[in-house]
Coordinates of N, CA and C in Angstrom, one line a residue:
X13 N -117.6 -85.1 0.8 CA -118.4 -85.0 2.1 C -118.4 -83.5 2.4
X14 N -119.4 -83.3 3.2 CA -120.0 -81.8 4.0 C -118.7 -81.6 4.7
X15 N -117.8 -80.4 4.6 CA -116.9 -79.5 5.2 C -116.5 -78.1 5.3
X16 N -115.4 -77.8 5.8 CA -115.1 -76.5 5.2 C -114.1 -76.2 4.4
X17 N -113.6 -75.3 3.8 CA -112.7 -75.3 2.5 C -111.3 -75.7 3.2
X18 N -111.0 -75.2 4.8 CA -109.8 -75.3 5.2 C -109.6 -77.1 5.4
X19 N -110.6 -77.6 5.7 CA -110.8 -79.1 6.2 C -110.2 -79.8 4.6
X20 N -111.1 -79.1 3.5 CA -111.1 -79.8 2.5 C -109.6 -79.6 1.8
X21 N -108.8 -78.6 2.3 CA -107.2 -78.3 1.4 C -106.4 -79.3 2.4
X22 N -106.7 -79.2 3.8 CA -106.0 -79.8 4.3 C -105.9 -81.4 4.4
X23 N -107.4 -82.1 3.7 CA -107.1 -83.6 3.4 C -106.3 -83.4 2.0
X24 N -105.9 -82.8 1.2 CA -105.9 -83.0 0.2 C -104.0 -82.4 0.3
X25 N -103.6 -82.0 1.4 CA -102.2 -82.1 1.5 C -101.4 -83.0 2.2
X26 N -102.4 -83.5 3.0 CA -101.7 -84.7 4.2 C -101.7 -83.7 5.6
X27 N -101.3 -84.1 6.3 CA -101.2 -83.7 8.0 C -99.4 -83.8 7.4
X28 N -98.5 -82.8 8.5 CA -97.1 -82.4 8.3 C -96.6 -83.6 9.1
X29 N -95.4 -83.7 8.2 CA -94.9 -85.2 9.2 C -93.4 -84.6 10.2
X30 N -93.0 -85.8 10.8 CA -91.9 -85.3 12.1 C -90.9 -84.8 11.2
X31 N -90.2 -83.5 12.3 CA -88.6 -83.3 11.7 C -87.6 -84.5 11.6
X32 N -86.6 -84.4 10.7 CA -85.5 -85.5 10.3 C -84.6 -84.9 11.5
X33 N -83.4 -86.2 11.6 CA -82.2 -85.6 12.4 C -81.5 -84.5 11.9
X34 N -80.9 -83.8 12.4 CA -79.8 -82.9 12.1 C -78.7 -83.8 11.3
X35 N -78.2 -82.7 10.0 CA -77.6 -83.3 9.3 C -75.9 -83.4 9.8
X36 N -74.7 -84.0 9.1 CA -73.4 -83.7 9.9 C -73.0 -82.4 9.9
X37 N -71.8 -81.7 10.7 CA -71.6 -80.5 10.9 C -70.8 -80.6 9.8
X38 N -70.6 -79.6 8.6 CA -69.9 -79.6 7.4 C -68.3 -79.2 8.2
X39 N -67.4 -78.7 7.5 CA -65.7 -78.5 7.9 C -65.4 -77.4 7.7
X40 N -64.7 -76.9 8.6 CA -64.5 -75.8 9.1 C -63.9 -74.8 7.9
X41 N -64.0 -73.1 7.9 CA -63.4 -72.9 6.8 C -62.3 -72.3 7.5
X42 N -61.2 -71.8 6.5 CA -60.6 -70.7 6.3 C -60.3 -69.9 7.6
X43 N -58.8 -69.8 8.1 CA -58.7 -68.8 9.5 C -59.1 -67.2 8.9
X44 N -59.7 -66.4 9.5 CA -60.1 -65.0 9.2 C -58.7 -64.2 9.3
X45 N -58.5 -63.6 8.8 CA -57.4 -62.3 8.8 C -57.6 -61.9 10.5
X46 N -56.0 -61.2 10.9 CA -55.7 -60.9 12.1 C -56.3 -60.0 12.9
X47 N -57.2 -59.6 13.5 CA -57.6 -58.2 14.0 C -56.6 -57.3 14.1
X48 N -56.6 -55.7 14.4 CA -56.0 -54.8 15.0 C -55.3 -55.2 15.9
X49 N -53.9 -54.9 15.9 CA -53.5 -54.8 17.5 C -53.9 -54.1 18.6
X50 N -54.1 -54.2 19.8 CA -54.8 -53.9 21.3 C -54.1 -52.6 21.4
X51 N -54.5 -51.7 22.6 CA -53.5 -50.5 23.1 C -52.4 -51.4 23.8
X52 N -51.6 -50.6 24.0 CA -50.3 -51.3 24.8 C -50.9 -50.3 26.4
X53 N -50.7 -52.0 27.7 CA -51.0 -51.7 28.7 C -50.0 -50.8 29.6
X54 N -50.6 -50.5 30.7 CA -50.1 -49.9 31.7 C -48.3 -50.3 32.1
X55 N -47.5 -49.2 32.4 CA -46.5 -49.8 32.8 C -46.4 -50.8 34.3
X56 N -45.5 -51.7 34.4 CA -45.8 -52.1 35.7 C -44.4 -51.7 36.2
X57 N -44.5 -51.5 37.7 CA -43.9 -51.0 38.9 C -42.4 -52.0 38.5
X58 N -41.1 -51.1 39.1 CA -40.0 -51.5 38.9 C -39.4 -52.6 39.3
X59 N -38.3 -53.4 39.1 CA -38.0 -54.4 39.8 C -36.9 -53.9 41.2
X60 N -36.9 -54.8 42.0 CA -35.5 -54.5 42.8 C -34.9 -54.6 42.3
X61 N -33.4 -53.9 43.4 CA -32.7 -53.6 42.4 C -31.7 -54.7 43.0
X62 N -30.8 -55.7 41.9 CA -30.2 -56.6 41.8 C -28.6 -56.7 42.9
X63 N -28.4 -57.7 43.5 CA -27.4 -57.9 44.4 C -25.8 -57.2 43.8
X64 N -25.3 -56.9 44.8 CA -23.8 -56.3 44.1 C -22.9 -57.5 44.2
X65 N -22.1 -56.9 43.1 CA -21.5 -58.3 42.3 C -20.4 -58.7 43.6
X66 N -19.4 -59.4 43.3 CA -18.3 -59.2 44.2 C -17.1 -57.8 43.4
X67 N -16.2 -58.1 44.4 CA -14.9 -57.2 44.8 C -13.7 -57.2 43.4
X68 N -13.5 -56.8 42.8 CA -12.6 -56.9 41.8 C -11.3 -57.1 42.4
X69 N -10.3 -57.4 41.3 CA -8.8 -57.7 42.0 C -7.9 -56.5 42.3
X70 N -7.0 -56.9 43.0 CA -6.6 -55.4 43.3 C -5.8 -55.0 42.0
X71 N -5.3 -54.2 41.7 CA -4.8 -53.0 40.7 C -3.3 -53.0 40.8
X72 N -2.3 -53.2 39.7 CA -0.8 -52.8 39.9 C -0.5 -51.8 40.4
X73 N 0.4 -51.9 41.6 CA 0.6 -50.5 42.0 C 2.0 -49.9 41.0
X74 N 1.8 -48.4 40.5 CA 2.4 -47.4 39.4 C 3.8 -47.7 40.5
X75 N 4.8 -47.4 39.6 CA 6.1 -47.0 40.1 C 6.1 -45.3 40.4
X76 N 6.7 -45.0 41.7 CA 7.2 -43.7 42.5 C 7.8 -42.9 40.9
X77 N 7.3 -41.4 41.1 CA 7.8 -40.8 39.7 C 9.2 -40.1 40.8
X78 N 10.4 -39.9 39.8 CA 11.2 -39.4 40.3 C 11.7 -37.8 39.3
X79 N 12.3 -37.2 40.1 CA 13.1 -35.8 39.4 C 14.3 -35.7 39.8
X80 N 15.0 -35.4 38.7 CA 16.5 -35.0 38.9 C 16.8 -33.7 38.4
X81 N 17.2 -32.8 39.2 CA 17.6 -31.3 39.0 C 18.8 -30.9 38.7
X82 N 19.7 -30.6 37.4 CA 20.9 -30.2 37.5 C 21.0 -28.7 37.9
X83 N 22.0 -28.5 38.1 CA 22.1 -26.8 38.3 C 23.6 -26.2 38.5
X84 N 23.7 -25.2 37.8 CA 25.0 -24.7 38.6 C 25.3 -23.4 38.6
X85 N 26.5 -23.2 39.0 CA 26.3 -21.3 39.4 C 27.3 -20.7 38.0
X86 N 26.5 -19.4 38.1 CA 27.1 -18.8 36.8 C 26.9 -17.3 37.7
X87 N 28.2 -16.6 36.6 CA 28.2 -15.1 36.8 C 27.4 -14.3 36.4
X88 N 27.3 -13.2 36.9 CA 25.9 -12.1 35.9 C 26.9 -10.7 36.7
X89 N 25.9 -9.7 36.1 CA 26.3 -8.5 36.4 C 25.4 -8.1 37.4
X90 N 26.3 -7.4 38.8 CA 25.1 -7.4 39.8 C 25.0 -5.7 39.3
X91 N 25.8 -4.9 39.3 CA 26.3 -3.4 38.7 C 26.7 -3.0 38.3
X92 N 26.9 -1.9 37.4 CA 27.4 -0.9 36.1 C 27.4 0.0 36.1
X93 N 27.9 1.1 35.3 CA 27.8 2.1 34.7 C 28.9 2.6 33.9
X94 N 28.3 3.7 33.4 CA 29.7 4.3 32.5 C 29.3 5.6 32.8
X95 N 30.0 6.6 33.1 CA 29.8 7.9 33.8 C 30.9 9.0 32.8
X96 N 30.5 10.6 32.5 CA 31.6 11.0 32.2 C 32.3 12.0 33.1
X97 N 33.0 12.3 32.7 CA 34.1 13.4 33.8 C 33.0 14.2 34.6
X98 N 32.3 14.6 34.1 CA 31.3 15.6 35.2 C 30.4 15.1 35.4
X99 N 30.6 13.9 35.6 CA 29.7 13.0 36.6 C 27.9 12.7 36.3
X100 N 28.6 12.9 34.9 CA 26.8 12.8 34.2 C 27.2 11.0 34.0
X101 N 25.7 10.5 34.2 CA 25.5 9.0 34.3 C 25.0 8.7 32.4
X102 N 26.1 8.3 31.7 CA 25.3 7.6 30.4 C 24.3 6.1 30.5
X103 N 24.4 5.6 31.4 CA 24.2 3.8 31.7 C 24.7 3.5 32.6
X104 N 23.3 3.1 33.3 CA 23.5 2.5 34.6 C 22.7 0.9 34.9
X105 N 23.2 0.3 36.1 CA 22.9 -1.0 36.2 C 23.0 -0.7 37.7
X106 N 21.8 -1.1 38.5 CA 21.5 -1.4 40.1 C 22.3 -0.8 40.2
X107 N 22.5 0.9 39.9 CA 23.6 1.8 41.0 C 23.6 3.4 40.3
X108 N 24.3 4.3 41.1 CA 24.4 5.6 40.5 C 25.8 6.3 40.7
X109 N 25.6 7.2 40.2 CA 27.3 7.8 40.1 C 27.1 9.1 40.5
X110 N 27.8 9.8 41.2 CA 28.2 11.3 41.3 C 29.5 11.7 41.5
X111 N 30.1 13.0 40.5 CA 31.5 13.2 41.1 C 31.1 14.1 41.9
X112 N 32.0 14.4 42.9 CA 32.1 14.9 44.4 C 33.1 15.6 44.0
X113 N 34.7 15.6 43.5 CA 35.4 16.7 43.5 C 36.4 16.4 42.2
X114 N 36.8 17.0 41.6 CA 37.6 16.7 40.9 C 38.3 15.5 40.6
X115 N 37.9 14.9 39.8 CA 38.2 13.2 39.6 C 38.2 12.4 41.1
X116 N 36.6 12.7 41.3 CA 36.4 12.1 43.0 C 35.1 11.3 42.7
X117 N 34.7 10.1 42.8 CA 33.4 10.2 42.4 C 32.8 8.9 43.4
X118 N 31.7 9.5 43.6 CA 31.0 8.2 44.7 C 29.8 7.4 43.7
X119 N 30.3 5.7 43.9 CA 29.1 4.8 43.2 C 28.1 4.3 44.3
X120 N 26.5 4.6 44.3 CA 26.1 4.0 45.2 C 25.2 3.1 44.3
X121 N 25.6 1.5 44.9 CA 24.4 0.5 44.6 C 22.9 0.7 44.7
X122 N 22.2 0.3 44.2 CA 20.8 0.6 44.0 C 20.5 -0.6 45.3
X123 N 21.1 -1.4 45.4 CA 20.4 -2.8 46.4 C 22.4 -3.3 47.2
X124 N 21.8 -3.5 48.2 CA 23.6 -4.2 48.8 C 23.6 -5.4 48.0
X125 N 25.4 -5.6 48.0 CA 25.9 -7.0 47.0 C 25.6 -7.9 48.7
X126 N 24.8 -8.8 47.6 CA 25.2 -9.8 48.8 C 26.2 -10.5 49.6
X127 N 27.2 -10.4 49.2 CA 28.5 -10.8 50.0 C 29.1 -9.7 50.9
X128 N 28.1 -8.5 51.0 CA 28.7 -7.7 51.8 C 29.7 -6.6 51.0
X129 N 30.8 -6.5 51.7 CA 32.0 -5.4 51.4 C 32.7 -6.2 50.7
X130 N 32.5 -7.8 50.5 CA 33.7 -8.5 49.7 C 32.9 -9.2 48.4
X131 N 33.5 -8.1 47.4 CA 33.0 -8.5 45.9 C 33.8 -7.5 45.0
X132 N 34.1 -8.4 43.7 CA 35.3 -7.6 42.9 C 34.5 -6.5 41.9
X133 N 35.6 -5.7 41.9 CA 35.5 -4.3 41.0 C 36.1 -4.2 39.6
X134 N 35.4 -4.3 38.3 CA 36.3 -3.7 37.5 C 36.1 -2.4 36.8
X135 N 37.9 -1.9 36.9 CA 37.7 -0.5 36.3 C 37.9 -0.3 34.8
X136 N 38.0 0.9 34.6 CA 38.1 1.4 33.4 C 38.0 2.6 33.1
X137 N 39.1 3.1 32.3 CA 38.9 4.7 31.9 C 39.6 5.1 30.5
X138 N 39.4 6.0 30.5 CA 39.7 6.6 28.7 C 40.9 7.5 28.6
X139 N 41.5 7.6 27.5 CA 42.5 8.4 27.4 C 42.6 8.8 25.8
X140 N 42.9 9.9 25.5 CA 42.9 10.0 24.0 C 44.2 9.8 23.9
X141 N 44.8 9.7 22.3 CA 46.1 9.0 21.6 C 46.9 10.2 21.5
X142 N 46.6 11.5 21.7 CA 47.3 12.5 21.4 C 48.2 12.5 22.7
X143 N 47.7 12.7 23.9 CA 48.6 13.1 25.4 C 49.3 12.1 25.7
X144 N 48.5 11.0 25.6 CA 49.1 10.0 26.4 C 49.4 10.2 27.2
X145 N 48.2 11.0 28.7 CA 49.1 10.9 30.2 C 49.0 9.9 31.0
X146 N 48.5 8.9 30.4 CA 48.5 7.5 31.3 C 47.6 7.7 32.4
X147 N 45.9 7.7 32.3 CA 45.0 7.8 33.2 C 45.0 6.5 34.4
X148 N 44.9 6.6 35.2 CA 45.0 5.7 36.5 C 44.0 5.5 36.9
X149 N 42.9 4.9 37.4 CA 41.7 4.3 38.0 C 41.7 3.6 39.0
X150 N 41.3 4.2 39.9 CA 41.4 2.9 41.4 C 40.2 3.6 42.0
X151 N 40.0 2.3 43.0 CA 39.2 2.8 44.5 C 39.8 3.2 45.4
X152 N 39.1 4.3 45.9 CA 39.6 4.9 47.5 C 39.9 3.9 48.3
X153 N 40.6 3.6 49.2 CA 41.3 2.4 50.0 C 39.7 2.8 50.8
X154 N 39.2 1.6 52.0 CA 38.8 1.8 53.1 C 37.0 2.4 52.6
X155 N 36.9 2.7 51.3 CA 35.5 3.2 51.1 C 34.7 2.1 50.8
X156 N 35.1 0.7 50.2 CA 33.7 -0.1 49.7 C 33.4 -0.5 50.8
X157 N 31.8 -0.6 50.6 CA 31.0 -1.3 51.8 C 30.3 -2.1 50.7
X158 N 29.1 -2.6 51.5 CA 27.5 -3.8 51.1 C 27.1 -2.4 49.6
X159 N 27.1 -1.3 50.2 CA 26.2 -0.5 49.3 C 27.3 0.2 48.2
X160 N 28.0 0.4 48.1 CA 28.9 1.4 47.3 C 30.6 1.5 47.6
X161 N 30.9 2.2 46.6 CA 32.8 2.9 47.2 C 32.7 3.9 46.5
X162 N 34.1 4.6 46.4 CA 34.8 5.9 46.4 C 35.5 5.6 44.7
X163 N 35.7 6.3 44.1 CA 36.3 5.9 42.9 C 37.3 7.4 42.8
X164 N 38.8 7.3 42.5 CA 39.4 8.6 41.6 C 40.5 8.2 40.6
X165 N 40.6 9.0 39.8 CA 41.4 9.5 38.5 C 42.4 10.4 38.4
X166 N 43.7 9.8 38.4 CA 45.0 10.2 38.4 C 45.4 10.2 37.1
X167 N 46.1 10.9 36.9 CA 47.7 11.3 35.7 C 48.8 11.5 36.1
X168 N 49.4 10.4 35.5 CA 51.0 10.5 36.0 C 51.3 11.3 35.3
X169 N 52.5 12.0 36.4 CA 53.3 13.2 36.2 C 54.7 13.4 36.4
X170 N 55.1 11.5 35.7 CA 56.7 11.4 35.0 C 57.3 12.5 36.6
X171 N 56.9 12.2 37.4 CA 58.3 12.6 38.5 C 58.1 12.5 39.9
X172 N 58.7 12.9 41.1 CA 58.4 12.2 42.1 C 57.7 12.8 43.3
X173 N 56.6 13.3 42.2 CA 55.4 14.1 43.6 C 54.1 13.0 43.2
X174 N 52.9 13.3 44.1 CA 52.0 12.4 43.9 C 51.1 13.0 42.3
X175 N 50.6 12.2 42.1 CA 50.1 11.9 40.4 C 48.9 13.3 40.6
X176 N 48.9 13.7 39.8 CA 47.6 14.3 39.9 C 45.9 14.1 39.7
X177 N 45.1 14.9 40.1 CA 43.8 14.3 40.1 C 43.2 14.9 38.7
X178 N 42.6 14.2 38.0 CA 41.9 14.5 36.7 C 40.5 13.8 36.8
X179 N 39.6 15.0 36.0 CA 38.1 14.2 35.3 C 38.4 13.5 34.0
X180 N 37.9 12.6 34.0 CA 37.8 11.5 32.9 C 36.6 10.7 32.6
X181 N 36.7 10.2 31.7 CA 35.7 9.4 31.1 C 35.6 8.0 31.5
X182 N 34.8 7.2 32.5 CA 35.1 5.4 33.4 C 34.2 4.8 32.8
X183 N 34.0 3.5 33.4 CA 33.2 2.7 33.9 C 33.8 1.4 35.1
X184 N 32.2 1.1 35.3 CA 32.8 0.1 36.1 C 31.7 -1.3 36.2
X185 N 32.3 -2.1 36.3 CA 31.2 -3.6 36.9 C 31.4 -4.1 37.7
X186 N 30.4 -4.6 38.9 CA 30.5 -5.0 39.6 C 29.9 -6.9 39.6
X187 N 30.6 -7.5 39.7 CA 29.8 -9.0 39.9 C 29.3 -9.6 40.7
X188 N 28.4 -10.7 40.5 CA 27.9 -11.7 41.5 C 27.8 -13.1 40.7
X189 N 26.9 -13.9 41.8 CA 26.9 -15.8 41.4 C 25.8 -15.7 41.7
X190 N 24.9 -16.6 41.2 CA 23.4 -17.2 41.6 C 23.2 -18.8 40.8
X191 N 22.5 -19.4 41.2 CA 22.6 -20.8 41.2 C 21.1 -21.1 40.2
X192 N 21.8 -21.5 38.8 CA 20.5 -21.6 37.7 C 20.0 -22.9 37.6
X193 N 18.8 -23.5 37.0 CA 18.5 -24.8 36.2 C 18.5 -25.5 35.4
X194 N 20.0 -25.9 34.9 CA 20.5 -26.1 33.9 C 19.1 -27.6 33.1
X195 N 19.0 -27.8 33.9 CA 17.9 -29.3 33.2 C 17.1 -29.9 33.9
X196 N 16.3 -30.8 33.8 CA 15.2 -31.8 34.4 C 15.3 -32.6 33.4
X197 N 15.4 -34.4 35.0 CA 15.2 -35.3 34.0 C 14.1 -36.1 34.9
X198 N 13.0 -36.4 34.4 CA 11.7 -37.6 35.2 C 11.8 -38.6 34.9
X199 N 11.5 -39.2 35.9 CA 10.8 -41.0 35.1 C 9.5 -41.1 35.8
X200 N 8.7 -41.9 34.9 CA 7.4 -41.8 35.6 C 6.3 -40.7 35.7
X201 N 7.0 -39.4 35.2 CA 6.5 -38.3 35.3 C 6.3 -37.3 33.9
X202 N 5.5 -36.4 33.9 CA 5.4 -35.9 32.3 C 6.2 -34.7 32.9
X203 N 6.7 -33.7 31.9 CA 7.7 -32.2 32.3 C 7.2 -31.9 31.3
X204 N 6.5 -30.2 31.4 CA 6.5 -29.6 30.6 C 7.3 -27.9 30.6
X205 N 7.7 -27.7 29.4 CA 8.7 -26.8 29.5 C 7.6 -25.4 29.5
X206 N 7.8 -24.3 29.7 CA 7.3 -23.3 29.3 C 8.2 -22.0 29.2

């Protein structure tokens, strides 16, 4: 029959027929690998701050530290010297010497003995082996005080006048007491020595 070429292809394919349903949904694949991790967020604002606990128990009380001090008194030298006839000083200790006259000699303490005028004297003097005049050493009666005394030097003279006066070679020491530390004992307590 009389048409046009489009009329004529299109009897000769059919008219298009309806869509079919949709087929079933197939099954799922495979989980994908993990992405990147995210930035890490903002900090957030602090918490209060948490209740106080209770009271702990009370604590042993330490034992009292104690000290025990021993002590006792000992001698020492409070003064010295050794002087020769002419009153020159070899060694001295807290004191000085001068002869004044002819086997006359004054000792003055550098500091007063603490006891005052009451503290013991020892003497001493020289004699060579040849004469043998028997040198005599005493204090002046009535001279010690706190600070010093009188010292002279006699030679017996085997008869019945007074002894005579001589220079000679002395010494003398004077003593004292003072009260030392003999020990420490603690308990409770650390000591250290130094």
């Amino acid at each position: 029959s009389a048409g046009t070429e489009a009329d004529w292809v299109l009897s000769l394919e059919g008219a298009d027929g309806t869509n079919s349903a949709d087929g079933a949904v197939g099954p799922a694949g495979p989980t994908g690998p993990d992405g990147a991790v995210g930035a890490v967020g903002p900090m957030g604002a602090p918490g209060a701050d948490g209740a106080i606990g209770p009271i702990g128990p009370q604590g042993v009380t330490a034992p009292l530290p104690t000290l025990t001090v021993t002590k006792e008194t000992i001698g020492y030298v409070f003064s010295a010297a050794h002087t020769q006839g002419s009153g020159a000083n070899l060694f001295n200790i807290n004191s000085s010497v001068s002869r004044t006259a002819t086997g006359r000699y004054t000792v003055t303490l550098s500091s007063a003995h603490p006891n005052g005028v009451n503290y013991d004297i020892t003497l001493g003097v020289q004699e060579d082996t040849g004469n043998r005049d028997g040198r005599i050493i005493q204090v002046v009666a009535g001279s010690q005080t706190a600070t010093g005394f009188q010292v002279m030097i006699l030679t017996g003279d085997n008869g019945g006048t007074a002894d005579g006066i001589v220079d000679e070679n002395w010494y003398f020491s004077v003593s004292d007491t003072k009260e030392v530390v003999t020990d420490i004992v603690g308990t409770n307590i650390t000591i250290t020595y130094n």
